[in-house]
mmCIF file with all atom_site columns, C-alpha atoms in Angstrom:
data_model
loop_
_atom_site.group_PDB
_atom_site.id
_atom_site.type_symbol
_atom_site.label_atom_id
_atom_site.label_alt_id
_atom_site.label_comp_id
_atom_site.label_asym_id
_atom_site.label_entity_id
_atom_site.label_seq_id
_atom_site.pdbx_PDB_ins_code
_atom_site.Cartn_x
_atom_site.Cartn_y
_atom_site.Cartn_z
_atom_site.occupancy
_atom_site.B_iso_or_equiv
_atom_site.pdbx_formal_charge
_atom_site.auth_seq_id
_atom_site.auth_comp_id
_atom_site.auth_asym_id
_atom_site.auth_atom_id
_atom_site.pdbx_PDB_model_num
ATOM 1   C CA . UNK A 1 1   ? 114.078 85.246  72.447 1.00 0.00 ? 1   UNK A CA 1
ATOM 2   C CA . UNK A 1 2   ? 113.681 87.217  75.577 1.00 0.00 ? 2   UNK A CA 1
ATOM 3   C CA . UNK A 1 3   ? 110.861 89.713  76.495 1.00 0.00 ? 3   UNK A CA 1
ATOM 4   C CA . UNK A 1 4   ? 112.196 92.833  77.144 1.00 0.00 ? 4   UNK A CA 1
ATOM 5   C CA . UNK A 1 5   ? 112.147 94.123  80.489 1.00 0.00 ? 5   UNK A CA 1
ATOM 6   C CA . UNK A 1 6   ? 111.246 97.563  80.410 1.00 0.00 ? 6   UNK A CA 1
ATOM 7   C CA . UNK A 1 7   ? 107.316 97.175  80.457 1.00 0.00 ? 7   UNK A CA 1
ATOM 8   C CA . UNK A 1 8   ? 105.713 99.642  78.798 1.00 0.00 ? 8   UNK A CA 1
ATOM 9   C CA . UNK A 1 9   ? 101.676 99.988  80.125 1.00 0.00 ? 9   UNK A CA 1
ATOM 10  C CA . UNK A 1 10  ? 99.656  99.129  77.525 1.00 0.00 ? 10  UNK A CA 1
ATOM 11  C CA . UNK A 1 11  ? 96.372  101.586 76.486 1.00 0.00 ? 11  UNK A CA 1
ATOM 12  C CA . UNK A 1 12  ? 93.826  100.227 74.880 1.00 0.00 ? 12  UNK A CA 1
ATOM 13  C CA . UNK A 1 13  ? 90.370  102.085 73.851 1.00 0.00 ? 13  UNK A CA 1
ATOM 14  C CA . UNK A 1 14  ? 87.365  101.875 72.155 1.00 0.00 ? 14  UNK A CA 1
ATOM 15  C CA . UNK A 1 15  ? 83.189  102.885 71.804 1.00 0.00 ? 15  UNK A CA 1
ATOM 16  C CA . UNK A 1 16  ? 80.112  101.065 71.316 1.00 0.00 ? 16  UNK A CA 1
ATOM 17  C CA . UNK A 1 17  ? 76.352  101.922 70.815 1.00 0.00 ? 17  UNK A CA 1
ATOM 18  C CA . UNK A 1 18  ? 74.202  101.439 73.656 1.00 0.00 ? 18  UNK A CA 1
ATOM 19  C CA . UNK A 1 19  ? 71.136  99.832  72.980 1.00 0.00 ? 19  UNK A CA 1
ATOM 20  C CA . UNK A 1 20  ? 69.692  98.557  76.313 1.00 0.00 ? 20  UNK A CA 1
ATOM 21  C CA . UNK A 1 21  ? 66.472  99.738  76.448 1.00 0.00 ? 21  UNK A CA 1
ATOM 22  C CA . UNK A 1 22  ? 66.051  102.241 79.245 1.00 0.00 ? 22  UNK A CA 1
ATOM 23  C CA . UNK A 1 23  ? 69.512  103.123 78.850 1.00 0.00 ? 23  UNK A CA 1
ATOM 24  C CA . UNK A 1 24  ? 72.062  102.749 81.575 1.00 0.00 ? 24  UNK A CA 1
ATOM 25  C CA . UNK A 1 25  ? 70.616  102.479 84.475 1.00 0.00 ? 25  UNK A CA 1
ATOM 26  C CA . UNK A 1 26  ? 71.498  100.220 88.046 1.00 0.00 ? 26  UNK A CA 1
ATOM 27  C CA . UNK A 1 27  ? 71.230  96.866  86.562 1.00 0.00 ? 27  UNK A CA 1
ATOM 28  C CA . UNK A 1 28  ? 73.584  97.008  83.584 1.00 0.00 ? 28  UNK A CA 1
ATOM 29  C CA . UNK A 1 29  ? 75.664  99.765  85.341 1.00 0.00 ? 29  UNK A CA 1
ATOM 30  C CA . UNK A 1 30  ? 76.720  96.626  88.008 1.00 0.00 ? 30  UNK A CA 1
ATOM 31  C CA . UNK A 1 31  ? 77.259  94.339  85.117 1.00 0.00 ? 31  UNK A CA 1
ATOM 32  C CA . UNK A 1 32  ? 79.652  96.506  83.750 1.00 0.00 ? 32  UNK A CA 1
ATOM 33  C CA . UNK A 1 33  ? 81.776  97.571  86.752 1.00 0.00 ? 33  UNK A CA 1
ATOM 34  C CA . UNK A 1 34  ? 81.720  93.974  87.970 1.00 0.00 ? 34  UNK A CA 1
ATOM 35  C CA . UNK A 1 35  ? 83.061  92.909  84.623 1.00 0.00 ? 35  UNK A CA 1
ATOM 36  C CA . UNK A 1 36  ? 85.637  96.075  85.137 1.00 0.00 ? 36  UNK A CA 1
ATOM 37  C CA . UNK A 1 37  ? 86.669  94.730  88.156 1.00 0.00 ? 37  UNK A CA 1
ATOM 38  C CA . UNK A 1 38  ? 87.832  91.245  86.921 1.00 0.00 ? 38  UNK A CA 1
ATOM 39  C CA . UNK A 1 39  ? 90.859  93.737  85.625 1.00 0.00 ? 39  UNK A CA 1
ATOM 40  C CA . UNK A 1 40  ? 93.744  94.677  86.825 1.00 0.00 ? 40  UNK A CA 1
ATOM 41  C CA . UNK A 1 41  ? 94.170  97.410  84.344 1.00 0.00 ? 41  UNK A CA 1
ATOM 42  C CA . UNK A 1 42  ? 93.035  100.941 84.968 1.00 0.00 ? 42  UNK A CA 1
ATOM 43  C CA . UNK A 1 43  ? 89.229  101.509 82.688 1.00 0.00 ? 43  UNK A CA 1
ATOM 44  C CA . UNK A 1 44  ? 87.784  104.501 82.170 1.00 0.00 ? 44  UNK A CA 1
ATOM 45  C CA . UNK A 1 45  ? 84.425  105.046 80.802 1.00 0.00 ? 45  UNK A CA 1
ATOM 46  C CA . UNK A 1 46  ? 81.891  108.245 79.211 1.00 0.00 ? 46  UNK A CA 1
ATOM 47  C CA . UNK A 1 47  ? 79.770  109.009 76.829 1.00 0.00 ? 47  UNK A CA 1
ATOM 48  C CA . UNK A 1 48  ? 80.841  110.140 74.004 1.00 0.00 ? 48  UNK A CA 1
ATOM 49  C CA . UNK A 1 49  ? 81.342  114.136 73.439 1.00 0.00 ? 49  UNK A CA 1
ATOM 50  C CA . UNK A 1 50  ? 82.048  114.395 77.858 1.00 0.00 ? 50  UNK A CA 1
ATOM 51  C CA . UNK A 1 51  ? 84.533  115.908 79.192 1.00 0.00 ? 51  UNK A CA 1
ATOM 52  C CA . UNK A 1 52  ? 85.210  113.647 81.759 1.00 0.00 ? 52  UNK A CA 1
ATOM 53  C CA . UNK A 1 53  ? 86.112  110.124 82.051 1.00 0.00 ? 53  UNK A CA 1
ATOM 54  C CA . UNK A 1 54  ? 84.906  108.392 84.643 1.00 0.00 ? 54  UNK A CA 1
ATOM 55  C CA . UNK A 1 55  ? 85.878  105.194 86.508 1.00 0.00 ? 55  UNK A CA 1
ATOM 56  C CA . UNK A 1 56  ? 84.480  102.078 85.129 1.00 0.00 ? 56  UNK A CA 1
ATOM 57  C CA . UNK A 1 57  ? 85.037  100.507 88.250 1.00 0.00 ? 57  UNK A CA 1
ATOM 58  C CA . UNK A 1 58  ? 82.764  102.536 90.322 1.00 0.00 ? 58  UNK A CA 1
ATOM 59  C CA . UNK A 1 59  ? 78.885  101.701 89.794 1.00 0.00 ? 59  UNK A CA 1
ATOM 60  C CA . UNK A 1 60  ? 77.598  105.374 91.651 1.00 0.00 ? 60  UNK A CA 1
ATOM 61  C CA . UNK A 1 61  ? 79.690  106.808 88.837 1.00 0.00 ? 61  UNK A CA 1
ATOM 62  C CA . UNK A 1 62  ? 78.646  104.965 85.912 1.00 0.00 ? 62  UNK A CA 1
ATOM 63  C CA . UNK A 1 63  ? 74.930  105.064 86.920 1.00 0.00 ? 63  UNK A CA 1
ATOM 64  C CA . UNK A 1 64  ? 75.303  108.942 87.603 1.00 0.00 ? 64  UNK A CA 1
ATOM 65  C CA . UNK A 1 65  ? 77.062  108.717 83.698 1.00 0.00 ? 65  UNK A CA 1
ATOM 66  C CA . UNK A 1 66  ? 73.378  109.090 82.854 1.00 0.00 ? 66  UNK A CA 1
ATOM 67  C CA . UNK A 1 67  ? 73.662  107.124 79.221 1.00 0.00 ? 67  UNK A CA 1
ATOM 68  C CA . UNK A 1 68  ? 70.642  107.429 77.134 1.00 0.00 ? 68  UNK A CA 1
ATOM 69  C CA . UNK A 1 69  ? 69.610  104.370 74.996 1.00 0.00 ? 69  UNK A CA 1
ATOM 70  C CA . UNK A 1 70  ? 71.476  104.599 71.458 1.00 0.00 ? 70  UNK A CA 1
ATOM 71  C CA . UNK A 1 71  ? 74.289  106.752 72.996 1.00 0.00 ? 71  UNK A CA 1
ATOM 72  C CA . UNK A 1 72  ? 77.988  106.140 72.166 1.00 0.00 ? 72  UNK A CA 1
ATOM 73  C CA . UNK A 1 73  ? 80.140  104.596 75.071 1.00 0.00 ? 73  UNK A CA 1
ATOM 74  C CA . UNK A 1 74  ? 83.934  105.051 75.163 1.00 0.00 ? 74  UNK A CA 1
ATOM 75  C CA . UNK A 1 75  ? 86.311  102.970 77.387 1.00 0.00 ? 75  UNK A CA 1
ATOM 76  C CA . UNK A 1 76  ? 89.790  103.822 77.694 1.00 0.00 ? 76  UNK A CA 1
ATOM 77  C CA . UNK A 1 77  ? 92.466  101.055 79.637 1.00 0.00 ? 77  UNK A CA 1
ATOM 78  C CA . UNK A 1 78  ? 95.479  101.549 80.920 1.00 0.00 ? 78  UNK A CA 1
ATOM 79  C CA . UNK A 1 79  ? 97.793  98.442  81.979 1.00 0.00 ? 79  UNK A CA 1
ATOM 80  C CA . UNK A 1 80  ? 98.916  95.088  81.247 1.00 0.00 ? 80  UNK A CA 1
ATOM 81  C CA . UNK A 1 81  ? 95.279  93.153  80.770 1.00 0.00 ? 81  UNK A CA 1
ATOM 82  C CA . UNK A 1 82  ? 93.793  96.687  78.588 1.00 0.00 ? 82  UNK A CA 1
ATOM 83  C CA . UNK A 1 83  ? 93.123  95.121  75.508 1.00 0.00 ? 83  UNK A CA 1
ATOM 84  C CA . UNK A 1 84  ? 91.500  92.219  76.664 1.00 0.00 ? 84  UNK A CA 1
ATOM 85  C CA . UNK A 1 85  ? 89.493  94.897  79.024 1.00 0.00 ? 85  UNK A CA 1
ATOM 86  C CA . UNK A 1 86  ? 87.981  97.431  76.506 1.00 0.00 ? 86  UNK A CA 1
ATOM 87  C CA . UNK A 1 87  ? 87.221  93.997  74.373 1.00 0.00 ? 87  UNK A CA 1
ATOM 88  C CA . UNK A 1 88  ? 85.505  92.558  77.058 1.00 0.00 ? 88  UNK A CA 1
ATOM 89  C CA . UNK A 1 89  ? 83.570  95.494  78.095 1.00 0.00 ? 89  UNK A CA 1
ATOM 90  C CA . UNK A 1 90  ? 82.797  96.906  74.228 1.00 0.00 ? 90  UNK A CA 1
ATOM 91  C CA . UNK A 1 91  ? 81.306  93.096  73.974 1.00 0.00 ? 91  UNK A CA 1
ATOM 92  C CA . UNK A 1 92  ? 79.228  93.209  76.932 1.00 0.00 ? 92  UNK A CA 1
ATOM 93  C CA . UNK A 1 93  ? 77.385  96.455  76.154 1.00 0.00 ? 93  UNK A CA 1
ATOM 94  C CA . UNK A 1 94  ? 76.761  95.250  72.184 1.00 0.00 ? 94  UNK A CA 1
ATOM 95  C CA . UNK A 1 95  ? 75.151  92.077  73.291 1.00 0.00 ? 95  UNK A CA 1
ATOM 96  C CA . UNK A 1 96  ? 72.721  94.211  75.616 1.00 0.00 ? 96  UNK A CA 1
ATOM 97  C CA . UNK A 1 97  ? 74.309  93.082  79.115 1.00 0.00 ? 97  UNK A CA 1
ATOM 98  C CA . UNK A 1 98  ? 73.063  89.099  78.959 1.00 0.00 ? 98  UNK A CA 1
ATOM 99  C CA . UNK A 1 99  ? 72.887  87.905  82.116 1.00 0.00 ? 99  UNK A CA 1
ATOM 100 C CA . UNK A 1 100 ? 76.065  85.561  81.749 1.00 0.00 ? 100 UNK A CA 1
ATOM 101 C CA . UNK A 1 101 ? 78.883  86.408  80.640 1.00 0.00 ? 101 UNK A CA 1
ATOM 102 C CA . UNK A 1 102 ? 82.452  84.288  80.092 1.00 0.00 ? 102 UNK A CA 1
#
């Protein structure tokens, strides 16, 4: 009946194709990390194959990511909205960064 009280973070993860045109450059870069910001949860984004993740939150580092058109993005969340993040952010990229988005 109760929720337990420990909370336990929850991680969430997951990759889409990118198939904006010119790849991802300023304009879709601030779609994304304003989207990342409406989070509370850690995100975390590269292309596939990199070392490094990189914060989805900051748009100098996802426009320095350098994604080519038809690359592989991967998003990685850490907290208590990370599910709903990587969903939100795998969706955004698939439908080519519309210019609204719920």
């Amino acid at each position: 009946m109760a929720e337990s009280l420990s909370h336990k973070e929850n991680v969430a993860a997951g990759s889409v194709q990118l198939i904006h045109s010119v790849g991802m450059h300023a304009r879709p870069a601030v779609k994304l990390t304003k989207l990342a910001k409406r989070f509370s949860s850690e995100i975390a984004v590269r292309v596939a194959g990199a070392a490094d993740w990189i914060d989805a939150k900051s748009v100098a580092s996802v426009v320095a990511m350098r994604a080519a058109r038809d690359s592989i993005i991967e998003f990685e969340a850490t907290g208590l909205d990370a599910q709903a993040a990587v969903a939100a952010l795998v969706l955004l990229v698939e439908q080519d960064f519309p210019d609204t988005v719920a």
